[in-house]
Amino acid sequence: MTRSQNKLRKQKLLAIEADIKEISDAIEVAESCFNETTDSDLMDALIYDRAALESRYNYLIRELKTLEEVTQ
């Protein structure tokens, strides 16, 4: 692996890790909002938002694992 490829891979890893942290925080906020609301329409929206966040989170975890495997 060349230096530039290694640098690019490290940048991708850092970006993915930052995205994972951001999404984890957003999931916590969605859970908190869900626990505090009594409006059924808002609950539905929060459930869909959380499902979308979890899908994105799972995608990023797979991408992170793939990048880590490439270097091993």
Coordinates of N, CA, C and O in Angstrom, one line a residue:
M1 N 0.8 -1.2 0.0 CA 0.0 0.0 0.0 C 0.9 1.2 0.0 O 1.8 1.4 0.8
T2 N 0.6 2.1 -0.9 CA 1.4 3.3 -1.0 C 1.1 4.3 0.1 O 0.1 4.2 0.8
R3 N 2.0 5.3 0.3 CA 1.7 6.3 1.3 C 0.4 7.0 1.1 O -0.3 7.3 2.1
S4 N 0.2 7.4 -0.1 CA -1.1 8.2 -0.4 C -2.3 7.3 -0.1 O -3.3 7.8 0.4
Q5 N -2.2 6.0 -0.5 CA -3.3 5.1 -0.3 C -3.6 4.9 1.2 O -4.7 4.9 1.7
N6 N -2.5 4.8 2.0 CA -2.6 4.7 3.4 C -3.2 5.9 4.1 O -4.0 5.8 5.0
K7 N -2.7 7.1 3.6 CA -3.3 8.3 4.1 C -4.8 8.4 3.8 O -5.5 8.8 4.7
L8 N -5.2 8.1 2.6 CA -6.6 8.1 2.2 C -7.4 7.2 3.1 O -8.5 7.5 3.5
R9 N -6.9 6.0 3.3 CA -7.6 5.0 4.1 C -7.7 5.5 5.6 O -8.8 5.4 6.2
K10 N -6.7 6.1 6.1 CA -6.8 6.7 7.5 C -7.8 7.8 7.5 O -8.6 7.9 8.5
Q11 N -7.9 8.6 6.5 CA -8.9 9.7 6.4 C -10.3 9.1 6.4 O -11.2 9.6 7.1
K12 N -10.5 8.1 5.6 CA -11.8 7.4 5.5 C -12.2 6.8 6.9 O -13.3 6.9 7.3
L13 N -11.2 6.2 7.5 CA -11.5 5.6 8.9 C -11.9 6.7 9.9 O -12.9 6.5 10.6
L14 N -11.2 7.8 9.9 CA -11.5 8.9 10.8 C -12.9 9.4 10.5 O -13.7 9.7 11.4
A15 N -13.2 9.6 9.2 CA -14.5 10.1 8.8 C -15.7 9.2 9.2 O -16.7 9.6 9.8
I16 N -15.4 7.9 9.0 CA -16.5 6.9 9.4 C -16.6 6.9 10.9 O -17.8 6.8 11.4
E17 N -15.5 6.9 11.6 CA -15.6 6.9 13.1 C -16.4 8.1 13.6 O -17.2 8.1 14.5
A18 N -16.1 9.3 13.0 CA -16.8 10.5 13.4 C -18.3 10.4 13.1 O -19.2 10.8 13.9
D19 N -18.6 9.8 11.9 CA -20.1 9.6 11.5 C -20.7 8.7 12.5 O -21.9 8.9 12.9
I20 N -20.0 7.6 12.9 CA -20.6 6.6 13.9 C -20.9 7.3 15.2 O -22.0 7.1 15.8
K21 N -20.0 8.2 15.6 CA -20.2 8.9 16.9 C -21.4 9.8 16.8 O -22.3 9.9 17.7
E22 N -21.5 10.5 15.7 CA -22.6 11.5 15.4 C -24.0 10.7 15.4 O -24.9 11.2 16.0
I23 N -24.0 9.6 14.7 CA -25.2 8.8 14.7 C -25.6 8.2 16.0 O -26.8 8.2 16.4
S24 N -24.6 7.8 16.8 CA -24.9 7.3 18.1 C -25.5 8.3 19.0 O -26.5 8.0 19.7
D25 N -25.0 9.5 18.9 CA -25.6 10.6 19.6 C -27.0 10.9 19.2 O -27.9 11.2 20.0
A26 N -27.2 10.9 17.9 CA -28.6 11.1 17.4 C -29.6 10.0 17.8 O -30.7 10.3 18.1
I27 N -29.1 8.8 17.9 CA -30.0 7.7 18.4 C -30.3 8.0 19.8 O -31.5 7.8 20.2
E28 N -29.4 8.4 20.6 CA -29.7 8.7 22.0 C -30.7 9.8 22.1 O -31.6 9.8 23.0
V29 N -30.6 10.9 21.3 CA -31.6 12.0 21.3 C -32.9 11.5 20.9 O -33.9 11.8 21.5
A30 N -33.0 10.7 19.9 CA -34.3 10.1 19.4 C -34.9 9.3 20.5 O -36.2 9.4 20.7
E31 N -34.1 8.5 21.2 CA -34.7 7.7 22.3 C -35.2 8.5 23.4 O -36.3 8.3 23.9
S32 N -34.5 9.6 23.7 CA -34.9 10.5 24.8 C -36.2 11.2 24.4 O -37.1 11.3 25.2
C33 N -36.3 11.7 23.2 CA -37.5 12.3 22.7 C -38.7 11.4 22.7 O -39.8 11.7 23.1
F34 N -38.4 10.1 22.3 CA -39.5 9.1 22.3 C -40.0 8.9 23.7 O -41.2 8.8 23.9
N35 N -39.1 8.8 24.6 CA -39.5 8.5 26.0 C -40.3 9.7 26.6 O -41.0 9.5 27.6
E36 N -40.1 10.9 26.1 CA -40.7 12.1 26.7 C -42.0 12.5 26.0 O -42.7 13.4 26.5
T37 N -42.3 11.9 24.8 CA -43.5 12.4 24.1 C -44.7 11.5 24.4 O -44.6 10.4 24.8
T38 N -45.9 12.1 24.2 CA -47.1 11.4 24.4 C -47.9 11.4 23.1 O -49.0 10.8 23.0
D39 N -47.5 12.2 22.1 CA -48.2 12.3 20.9 C -47.9 11.1 20.0 O -46.8 10.8 19.7
S40 N -49.0 10.4 19.5 CA -48.8 9.2 18.8 C -48.1 9.4 17.4 O -47.3 8.6 16.9
D41 N -48.5 10.6 16.8 CA -47.9 10.9 15.5 C -46.4 11.1 15.6 O -45.6 10.7 14.8
L42 N -46.0 11.9 16.6 CA -44.6 12.1 16.9 C -43.8 10.8 17.2 O -42.7 10.6 16.8
M43 N -44.5 10.0 18.0 CA -43.9 8.7 18.3 C -43.6 7.9 17.0 O -42.5 7.3 16.9
D44 N -44.5 7.9 16.1 CA -44.3 7.2 14.8 C -43.1 7.8 14.1 O -42.3 7.0 13.6
A45 N -43.1 9.1 14.0 CA -42.0 9.7 13.3 C -40.6 9.4 14.0 O -39.6 9.1 13.3
L46 N -40.6 9.4 15.3 CA -39.4 9.1 16.0 C -38.9 7.6 15.8 O -37.8 7.3 15.7
I47 N -39.9 6.7 15.7 CA -39.6 5.3 15.5 C -38.9 5.2 14.1 O -37.9 4.5 13.9
Y48 N -39.5 5.8 13.1 CA -38.9 5.8 11.7 C -37.6 6.5 11.7 O -36.6 6.0 11.0
D49 N -37.4 7.6 12.4 CA -36.1 8.2 12.4 C -35.1 7.3 13.0 O -33.9 7.2 12.5
R50 N -35.4 6.7 14.1 CA -34.5 5.8 14.8 C -34.1 4.6 13.9 O -32.9 4.2 13.8
A51 N -35.1 4.1 13.2 CA -34.8 2.9 12.3 C -33.8 3.4 11.2 O -32.9 2.6 10.9
A52 N -34.0 4.6 10.7 CA -33.1 5.1 9.6 C -31.7 5.3 10.2 O -30.7 4.9 9.6
L53 N -31.6 5.8 11.4 CA -30.3 6.0 12.0 C -29.6 4.7 12.3 O -28.4 4.6 12.1
E54 N -30.4 3.7 12.8 CA -29.8 2.4 13.0 C -29.3 1.7 11.7 O -28.3 1.1 11.7
S55 N -30.0 1.9 10.7 CA -29.6 1.4 9.4 C -28.3 2.0 8.9 O -27.4 1.3 8.5
R56 N -28.2 3.3 9.0 CA -27.0 4.1 8.7 C -25.9 3.6 9.6 O -24.7 3.4 9.1
Y57 N -26.1 3.5 10.9 CA -25.1 3.0 11.8 C -24.6 1.7 11.4 O -23.3 1.4 11.4
N58 N -25.4 0.7 11.1 CA -25.0 -0.6 10.7 C -24.2 -0.6 9.5 O -23.2 -1.3 9.3
Y59 N -24.6 0.2 8.5 CA -23.9 0.4 7.3 C -22.4 0.8 7.6 O -21.5 0.3 7.0
L60 N -22.3 1.9 8.4 CA -21.0 2.4 8.7 C -20.1 1.4 9.5 O -18.9 1.4 9.2
I61 N -20.7 0.6 10.3 CA -19.9 -0.4 11.0 C -19.4 -1.4 10.0 O -18.2 -1.8 10.1
R62 N -20.2 -1.8 9.1 CA -19.7 -2.7 8.0 C -18.6 -2.1 7.2 O -17.6 -2.8 6.9
E63 N -18.7 -0.8 6.9 CA -17.7 -0.2 6.1 C -16.4 -0.1 6.9 O -15.3 -0.3 6.4
L64 N -16.5 0.2 8.2 CA -15.4 0.3 9.1 C -14.6 -1.0 9.2 O -13.4 -1.1 9.0
K65 N -15.4 -2.1 9.3 CA -14.8 -3.4 9.4 C -14.1 -3.8 8.1 O -13.0 -4.4 8.1
T66 N -14.7 -3.4 7.0 CA -14.1 -3.7 5.6 C -12.8 -3.0 5.5 O -11.8 -3.5 5.1
L67 N -12.8 -1.7 5.9 CA -11.5 -0.9 5.8 C -10.4 -1.5 6.7 O -9.3 -1.5 6.4
E68 N -10.8 -1.9 7.9 CA -9.9 -2.5 8.8 C -9.3 -3.8 8.3 O -8.2 -4.1 8.5
E69 N -10.2 -4.6 7.7 CA -9.7 -5.9 7.1 C -8.7 -5.7 6.0 O -7.8 -6.5 5.8
V70 N -8.9 -4.7 5.2 CA -8.0 -4.4 4.1 C -6.5 -4.2 4.6 O -5.6 -4.6 3.9
T71 N -6.4 -3.7 5.8 CA -5.1 -3.3 6.2 C -4.4 -4.5 7.0 O -3.2 -4.4 7.3
Q72 N -5.2 -5.5 7.3 CA -4.6 -6.6 8.0 C -4.0 -7.7 7.1 O -4.2 -7.8 6.0

